[in-house]
Each structure stands twice: as structure tokens, then as C-alpha cells.
Amino acid sequence: DAKTTQPNSMESNEEEPVHLPCNHSTISGTDYIHWYRQLPSQGPEYVIHGLTSNVNNRMASLAIAEDRKSSTLILHRATLRDAAVYYCIRGPEKLVFGKGTKLTVNP
Amino acid sequence: GAVVSQHPSRVICKSGTSVKIECRSLDFQATTMFWYRQFPKQSLMLMATSNEGSKATYEQGVEKDKFLINHASLTLSTLTVTSAHPEDSSFYICSAGGDRGKGNQPQHFGDGTRLSIL
């Protein structure tokens, strides 16, 4: 049980921002929120993670709701290389993957 | 950044063969590594947690005698698929990251091993 809910698919245009939502309403106080993405025939790639505060790195931003029951991964300017399946995962250590969101980026 | 190397990237072999897959953390030590399996158009399924110096912890429904895991050093874990059959054909992926219990450490994944059993 992945214990997170994501839309099956989303579509964006190149160079536009993308907001990928994730619901984790049963998250415990010690669970981190992790985001990974996977391109076809490759292993997942770490994107970002956080606990309570919003986080930024070179790849993306993570906005965490105040009650921590949901979060949003923000890609500020989507590129064609960002097309992938994005997984939102909660947990202390081992990662249980759900179905993720397949992001399509249109040129 | 941290790199996890997985070898081989692809294996094609006959039914009944045992296949060993290696997972190495190249620039960090990993007391814990994870093994996943992914069937076409599906998500990753966690198979087991590999613990350095002790027995692996298998997820429910995963046969420990079928999928042998050895984590003999802080940089190497191996998964052996014993007496492989066509239904074992899948994409096997390993990951390594922070020490057990430290949930703030990201996992780094290998590029996966495509196993095809004829």
C-alpha cells in the first residue's frame, strides 16, 4: 500500500510551470515526503524530499501543506527531458511506490 | 553525486539458470540496500531489504529461497534469482541510501537489470 494518491497522468507545455499534486492524508509525524521520477527502462531518480517546510533544489520545489496531508511538486519550467513518471512516496526509510503520475511535456 | 552501479544491465538466459545481479554503491557506504522488481507498465514493487552483515528482510509474498540476497560488504549487495523461469522475467532495480532509520536520506537507484528467461 503506497498510502499516497496521485493523478494517473498530467500534461504540460514546454517552458511552462508544472504542479504535480499528491495526497497523503494518513501521513505520520515522522514520515518524510519523497519525490522520485522514472524514465522508461531506467531506475528512478531522486527529485526532492521534505518533512514540514517547503524545499527547493536545482531540479524542483516541494510545497508541503501546513497539515502535511498533501504536497505539490513544482517544476518551474518544464522541458522535454522532464517527461517521466513521478512518484510521491511517504515513509521513514523503505520506499513503497504507488502508480505515480505520468507527465507528458508537449513541445 | 552519489552513484549506485548495477550489473549486468541485461541478461538473457535459459529456463533453469541461476542469475546473479550486483548492486554497488560507488562513493558511499550503504548498510541498507533495497531490491525492487518492475513488470511492464507497472510500478516498482519492493522485494526485500538487504542488510549488511545480516539476513535480508523479505516483503510478503517474495520467496527468500528463490531470490537470494547477500550483502557482504558496505558497498555491495547481490541478488541471485535461482532456477529462473519465464515468469521471473522482469526489470530488477536496486537502491541504496542513508542508514536505516534515517528517513531524511534520499535513495539512489541503479539503472536496473532487464532479465529475460527463455
mmCIF file of C-alpha atoms in Angstrom:
data_model
loop_
_atom_site.group_PDB
_atom_site.id
_atom_site.type_symbol
_atom_site.label_atom_id
_atom_site.label_comp_id
_atom_site.label_asym_id
_atom_site.label_seq_id
_atom_site.Cartn_x
_atom_site.Cartn_y
_atom_site.Cartn_z
ATOM 1 C CA ASP A 1 0.000 0.000 0.000
ATOM 2 C CA ALA A 2 1.620 3.170 -1.224
ATOM 3 C CA LYS A 3 -0.533 5.352 1.062
ATOM 4 C CA THR A 4 -0.336 8.277 -1.339
ATOM 5 C CA THR A 5 -2.715 9.332 -4.065
ATOM 6 C CA GLN A 6 -1.641 10.954 -7.313
ATOM 7 C CA PRO A 7 -3.381 11.654 -10.615
ATOM 8 C CA ASN A 8 -2.608 8.998 -13.203
ATOM 9 C CA SER A 9 -1.426 11.485 -15.780
ATOM 10 C CA MET A 10 -0.802 15.161 -16.406
ATOM 11 C CA GLU A 11 0.166 17.173 -19.426
ATOM 12 C CA SER A 12 2.172 20.342 -19.744
ATOM 13 C CA ASN A 13 3.735 22.533 -22.374
ATOM 14 C CA GLU A 14 7.428 23.097 -22.639
ATOM 15 C CA GLU A 15 8.820 26.008 -20.595
ATOM 16 C CA GLU A 16 5.648 26.293 -18.534
ATOM 17 C CA PRO A 17 5.443 25.501 -14.812
ATOM 18 C CA VAL A 18 4.039 22.169 -13.728
ATOM 19 C CA HIS A 19 2.362 21.448 -10.411
ATOM 20 C CA LEU A 20 2.127 17.761 -9.541
ATOM 21 C CA PRO A 21 -0.178 17.081 -6.592
ATOM 22 C CA CYS A 22 -0.001 14.315 -4.047
ATOM 23 C CA ASN A 23 -2.367 13.392 -1.262
ATOM 24 C CA HIS A 24 -1.029 11.688 1.845
ATOM 25 C CA SER A 25 -3.795 12.276 4.338
ATOM 26 C CA THR A 26 -2.709 9.491 6.730
ATOM 27 C CA ILE A 27 0.894 10.587 6.995
ATOM 28 C CA SER A 28 2.512 10.202 10.383
ATOM 29 C CA GLY A 29 4.548 12.873 12.100
ATOM 30 C CA THR A 30 7.873 11.227 11.322
ATOM 31 C CA ASP A 31 7.232 10.381 7.675
ATOM 32 C CA TYR A 32 9.152 12.326 5.088
ATOM 33 C CA ILE A 33 7.652 13.097 1.693
ATOM 34 C CA HIS A 34 9.858 11.936 -1.142
ATOM 35 C CA TRP A 35 9.559 12.534 -4.859
ATOM 36 C CA TYR A 36 11.256 10.413 -7.458
ATOM 37 C CA ARG A 37 10.860 10.219 -11.198
ATOM 38 C CA GLN A 38 11.472 7.428 -13.652
ATOM 39 C CA LEU A 39 12.164 7.483 -17.332
ATOM 40 C CA PRO A 40 11.408 4.365 -19.402
ATOM 41 C CA SER A 41 13.856 1.499 -18.856
ATOM 42 C CA GLN A 42 15.778 3.394 -16.186
ATOM 43 C CA GLY A 43 15.926 3.292 -12.435
ATOM 44 C CA PRO A 44 14.112 6.042 -10.526
ATOM 45 C CA GLU A 45 15.877 9.335 -9.983
ATOM 46 C CA TYR A 46 15.668 11.305 -6.760
ATOM 47 C CA VAL A 47 13.975 14.660 -7.176
ATOM 48 C CA ILE A 48 13.363 16.182 -3.772
ATOM 49 C CA HIS A 49 12.147 15.428 -0.267
ATOM 50 C CA GLY A 50 10.929 17.266 2.794
ATOM 51 C CA LEU A 51 9.309 16.946 6.179
ATOM 52 C CA THR A 52 7.392 20.112 7.024
ATOM 53 C CA SER A 53 8.899 23.151 5.375
ATOM 54 C CA ASN A 54 8.868 23.899 1.683
ATOM 55 C CA VAL A 55 12.046 22.803 -0.054
ATOM 56 C CA ASN A 56 13.880 23.994 -3.132
ATOM 57 C CA ASN A 57 16.705 22.450 -5.117
ATOM 58 C CA ARG A 58 18.072 22.746 -8.619
ATOM 59 C CA MET A 59 15.513 20.350 -10.005
ATOM 60 C CA ALA A 60 12.269 21.394 -8.367
ATOM 61 C CA SER A 61 10.414 22.834 -5.427
ATOM 62 C CA LEU A 62 8.304 20.971 -2.920
ATOM 63 C CA ALA A 63 5.372 22.714 -1.309
ATOM 64 C CA ILE A 64 4.017 20.918 1.751
ATOM 65 C CA ALA A 65 0.611 21.783 3.141
ATOM 66 C CA GLU A 66 0.526 23.070 6.669
ATOM 67 C CA ASP A 67 -1.364 19.991 7.873
ATOM 68 C CA ARG A 68 1.056 17.787 5.852
ATOM 69 C CA LYS A 69 -1.824 15.882 4.294
ATOM 70 C CA SER A 70 -0.854 16.923 0.817
ATOM 71 C CA SER A 71 2.097 18.239 -1.123
ATOM 72 C CA THR A 72 2.872 19.618 -4.559
ATOM 73 C CA LEU A 73 5.960 19.098 -6.653
ATOM 74 C CA ILE A 74 6.695 22.154 -8.741
ATOM 75 C CA LEU A 75 8.758 22.085 -11.888
ATOM 76 C CA HIS A 76 9.317 25.742 -12.642
ATOM 77 C CA ARG A 77 9.937 25.414 -16.382
ATOM 78 C CA ALA A 78 9.139 22.051 -17.869
ATOM 79 C CA THR A 79 11.443 20.678 -20.528
ATOM 80 C CA LEU A 80 11.025 17.667 -22.759
ATOM 81 C CA ARG A 81 13.503 15.838 -20.536
ATOM 82 C CA ASP A 82 11.109 16.212 -17.610
ATOM 83 C CA ALA A 83 8.656 13.817 -19.241
ATOM 84 C CA ALA A 84 8.597 10.866 -16.854
ATOM 85 C CA VAL A 85 6.538 9.060 -14.238
ATOM 86 C CA TYR A 86 6.689 10.990 -10.978
ATOM 87 C CA TYR A 87 6.274 9.142 -7.720
ATOM 88 C CA CYS A 88 5.272 10.715 -4.432
ATOM 89 C CA ILE A 89 6.271 8.491 -1.522
ATOM 90 C CA ARG A 90 5.933 8.866 2.206
ATOM 91 C CA GLY A 91 7.944 6.992 4.750
ATOM 92 C CA PRO A 92 10.796 6.789 7.201
ATOM 93 C CA GLU A 93 13.061 4.540 5.201
ATOM 94 C CA LYS A 94 11.962 1.927 2.720
ATOM 95 C CA LEU A 95 10.133 3.348 -0.254
ATOM 96 C CA VAL A 96 6.809 1.867 -1.324
ATOM 97 C CA PHE A 97 5.984 3.038 -4.829
ATOM 98 C CA GLY A 98 2.457 3.718 -5.999
ATOM 99 C CA LYS A 99 1.433 4.126 -9.610
ATOM 100 C CA GLY A 100 2.716 7.672 -9.879
ATOM 101 C CA THR A 101 1.797 10.422 -12.314
ATOM 102 C CA LYS A 102 2.857 10.152 -15.909
ATOM 103 C CA LEU A 103 3.874 13.627 -17.036
ATOM 104 C CA THR A 104 3.755 14.411 -20.731
ATOM 105 C CA VAL A 105 5.516 17.568 -21.900
ATOM 106 C CA ASN A 106 4.425 18.984 -25.221
ATOM 107 C CA PRO A 107 6.910 20.939 -27.377
ATOM 108 C CA GLY B 1 26.670 12.995 -6.535
ATOM 109 C CA ALA B 2 26.138 9.546 -5.080
ATOM 110 C CA VAL B 3 26.097 6.761 -7.628
ATOM 111 C CA VAL B 4 24.774 3.251 -7.499
ATOM 112 C CA SER B 5 26.052 0.850 -10.113
ATOM 113 C CA GLN B 6 24.074 -2.207 -11.135
ATOM 114 C CA HIS B 7 25.436 -5.053 -13.222
ATOM 115 C CA PRO B 8 24.624 -6.574 -15.621
ATOM 116 C CA SER B 9 22.213 -4.253 -17.386
ATOM 117 C CA ARG B 10 20.656 -7.048 -19.377
ATOM 118 C CA VAL B 11 20.579 -10.818 -19.101
ATOM 119 C CA ILE B 12 19.031 -13.339 -21.437
ATOM 120 C CA CYS B 13 19.250 -16.954 -20.358
ATOM 121 C CA LYS B 14 17.552 -20.313 -20.491
ATOM 122 C CA SER B 15 14.973 -21.527 -18.044
ATOM 123 C CA GLY B 16 16.526 -23.214 -15.018
ATOM 124 C CA THR B 17 19.584 -20.971 -14.940
ATOM 125 C CA SER B 18 20.522 -19.036 -11.826
ATOM 126 C CA VAL B 19 21.319 -15.370 -12.393
ATOM 127 C CA LYS B 20 23.280 -13.052 -10.110
ATOM 128 C CA ILE B 21 22.777 -9.305 -10.149
ATOM 129 C CA GLU B 22 25.207 -6.964 -8.413
ATOM 130 C CA CYS B 23 24.455 -3.622 -6.827
ATOM 131 C CA ARG B 24 27.346 -1.395 -5.766
ATOM 132 C CA SER B 25 27.419 1.941 -4.046
ATOM 133 C CA LEU B 26 30.369 3.679 -5.657
ATOM 134 C CA ASP B 27 31.134 6.634 -3.422
ATOM 135 C CA PHE B 28 29.382 5.949 -0.157
ATOM 136 C CA GLN B 29 28.790 3.115 2.277
ATOM 137 C CA ALA B 30 25.350 1.592 2.492
ATOM 138 C CA THR B 31 24.356 -0.569 5.449
ATOM 139 C CA THR B 32 20.981 -0.998 3.825
ATOM 140 C CA MET B 33 20.105 -1.598 0.195
ATOM 141 C CA PHE B 34 16.761 -2.364 -1.367
ATOM 142 C CA TRP B 35 15.749 -4.627 -4.231
ATOM 143 C CA TYR B 36 12.752 -3.946 -6.445
ATOM 144 C CA ARG B 37 11.072 -5.677 -9.341
ATOM 145 C CA GLN B 38 9.105 -3.919 -12.045
ATOM 146 C CA PHE B 39 6.880 -5.574 -14.632
ATOM 147 C CA PRO B 40 5.966 -3.747 -17.863
ATOM 148 C CA LYS B 41 3.669 -0.767 -17.361
ATOM 149 C CA GLN B 42 3.606 -1.313 -13.622
ATOM 150 C CA SER B 43 5.195 0.421 -10.680
ATOM 151 C CA LEU B 44 8.192 -0.776 -8.720
ATOM 152 C CA MET B 45 7.474 -3.485 -6.195
ATOM 153 C CA LEU B 46 9.753 -3.737 -3.187
ATOM 154 C CA MET B 47 11.090 -7.267 -2.878
ATOM 155 C CA ALA B 48 13.450 -7.121 0.050
ATOM 156 C CA THR B 49 15.687 -5.060 2.258
ATOM 157 C CA SER B 50 19.317 -6.088 2.155
ATOM 158 C CA ASN B 51 21.159 -5.587 5.446
ATOM 159 C CA GLU B 52 24.939 -5.581 5.609
ATOM 160 C CA GLY B 53 26.194 -8.413 7.767
ATOM 161 C CA SER B 54 22.792 -9.922 8.451
ATOM 162 C CA LYS B 55 19.894 -11.643 6.748
ATOM 163 C CA ALA B 56 17.737 -9.812 4.272
ATOM 164 C CA THR B 57 14.191 -8.883 5.144
ATOM 165 C CA TYR B 58 11.737 -10.039 2.501
ATOM 166 C CA GLU B 59 8.390 -8.485 1.690
ATOM 167 C CA GLN B 60 5.282 -10.604 1.953
ATOM 168 C CA GLY B 61 4.894 -12.967 -0.964
ATOM 169 C CA VAL B 62 8.526 -12.909 -2.023
ATOM 170 C CA GLU B 63 10.227 -16.298 -1.818
ATOM 171 C CA LYS B 64 13.507 -15.994 0.043
ATOM 172 C CA ASP B 65 14.797 -19.296 -1.345
ATOM 173 C CA LYS B 66 14.065 -18.112 -4.859
ATOM 174 C CA PHE B 67 15.620 -14.695 -4.530
ATOM 175 C CA LEU B 68 18.840 -14.994 -2.571
ATOM 176 C CA ILE B 69 20.278 -11.764 -1.247
ATOM 177 C CA ASN B 70 23.780 -11.321 0.059
ATOM 178 C CA HIS B 71 25.104 -8.060 1.476
ATOM 179 C CA ALA B 72 28.679 -8.984 2.335
ATOM 180 C CA SER B 73 30.184 -5.506 2.416
ATOM 181 C CA LEU B 74 29.116 -1.907 2.875
ATOM 182 C CA THR B 75 29.279 -1.296 -0.852
ATOM 183 C CA LEU B 76 27.926 -4.476 -2.420
ATOM 184 C CA SER B 77 24.658 -6.361 -2.379
ATOM 185 C CA THR B 78 23.820 -9.214 -4.728
ATOM 186 C CA LEU B 79 20.507 -10.686 -5.775
ATOM 187 C CA THR B 80 20.531 -14.205 -7.165
ATOM 188 C CA VAL B 81 17.459 -15.439 -8.969
ATOM 189 C CA THR B 82 17.726 -19.184 -8.552
ATOM 190 C CA SER B 83 16.423 -21.627 -11.154
ATOM 191 C CA ALA B 84 14.861 -18.793 -13.098
ATOM 192 C CA HIS B 85 11.716 -19.390 -15.136
ATOM 193 C CA PRO B 86 9.966 -17.219 -17.734
ATOM 194 C CA GLU B 87 7.671 -15.721 -15.083
ATOM 195 C CA ASP B 88 10.775 -14.314 -13.367
ATOM 196 C CA SER B 89 11.455 -12.164 -16.416
ATOM 197 C CA SER B 90 11.304 -8.595 -15.194
ATOM 198 C CA PHE B 91 13.216 -5.382 -14.592
ATOM 199 C CA TYR B 92 15.158 -5.654 -11.336
ATOM 200 C CA ILE B 93 16.337 -2.457 -9.648
ATOM 201 C CA CYS B 94 18.391 -1.838 -6.552
ATOM 202 C CA SER B 95 18.743 1.249 -4.418
ATOM 203 C CA ALA B 96 20.994 2.437 -1.636
ATOM 204 C CA GLY B 97 20.905 5.464 0.572
ATOM 205 C CA GLY B 98 21.066 6.602 4.122
ATOM 206 C CA ASP B 99 21.374 4.331 7.097
ATOM 207 C CA ARG B 100 18.379 2.508 8.440
ATOM 208 C CA GLY B 101 16.014 4.711 10.322
ATOM 209 C CA LYS B 102 17.286 7.952 8.859
ATOM 210 C CA GLY B 103 14.322 8.935 6.779
ATOM 211 C CA ASN B 104 15.866 12.153 5.604
ATOM 212 C CA GLN B 105 18.339 10.467 3.302
ATOM 213 C CA PRO B 106 17.412 10.069 -0.375
ATOM 214 C CA GLN B 107 17.731 6.738 -2.099
ATOM 215 C CA HIS B 108 19.978 6.383 -5.120
ATOM 216 C CA PHE B 109 18.902 3.847 -7.683
ATOM 217 C CA GLY B 110 20.812 1.674 -10.086
ATOM 218 C CA ASP B 111 19.934 1.683 -13.765
ATOM 219 C CA GLY B 112 18.239 -1.687 -13.443
ATOM 220 C CA THR B 113 18.772 -5.165 -14.870
ATOM 221 C CA ARG B 114 16.492 -6.421 -17.608
ATOM 222 C CA LEU B 115 16.158 -10.176 -17.052
ATOM 223 C CA SER B 116 14.675 -12.283 -19.829
ATOM 224 C CA ILE B 117 14.228 -16.009 -19.293
ATOM 225 C CA LEU B 118 13.617 -18.063 -22.407
#
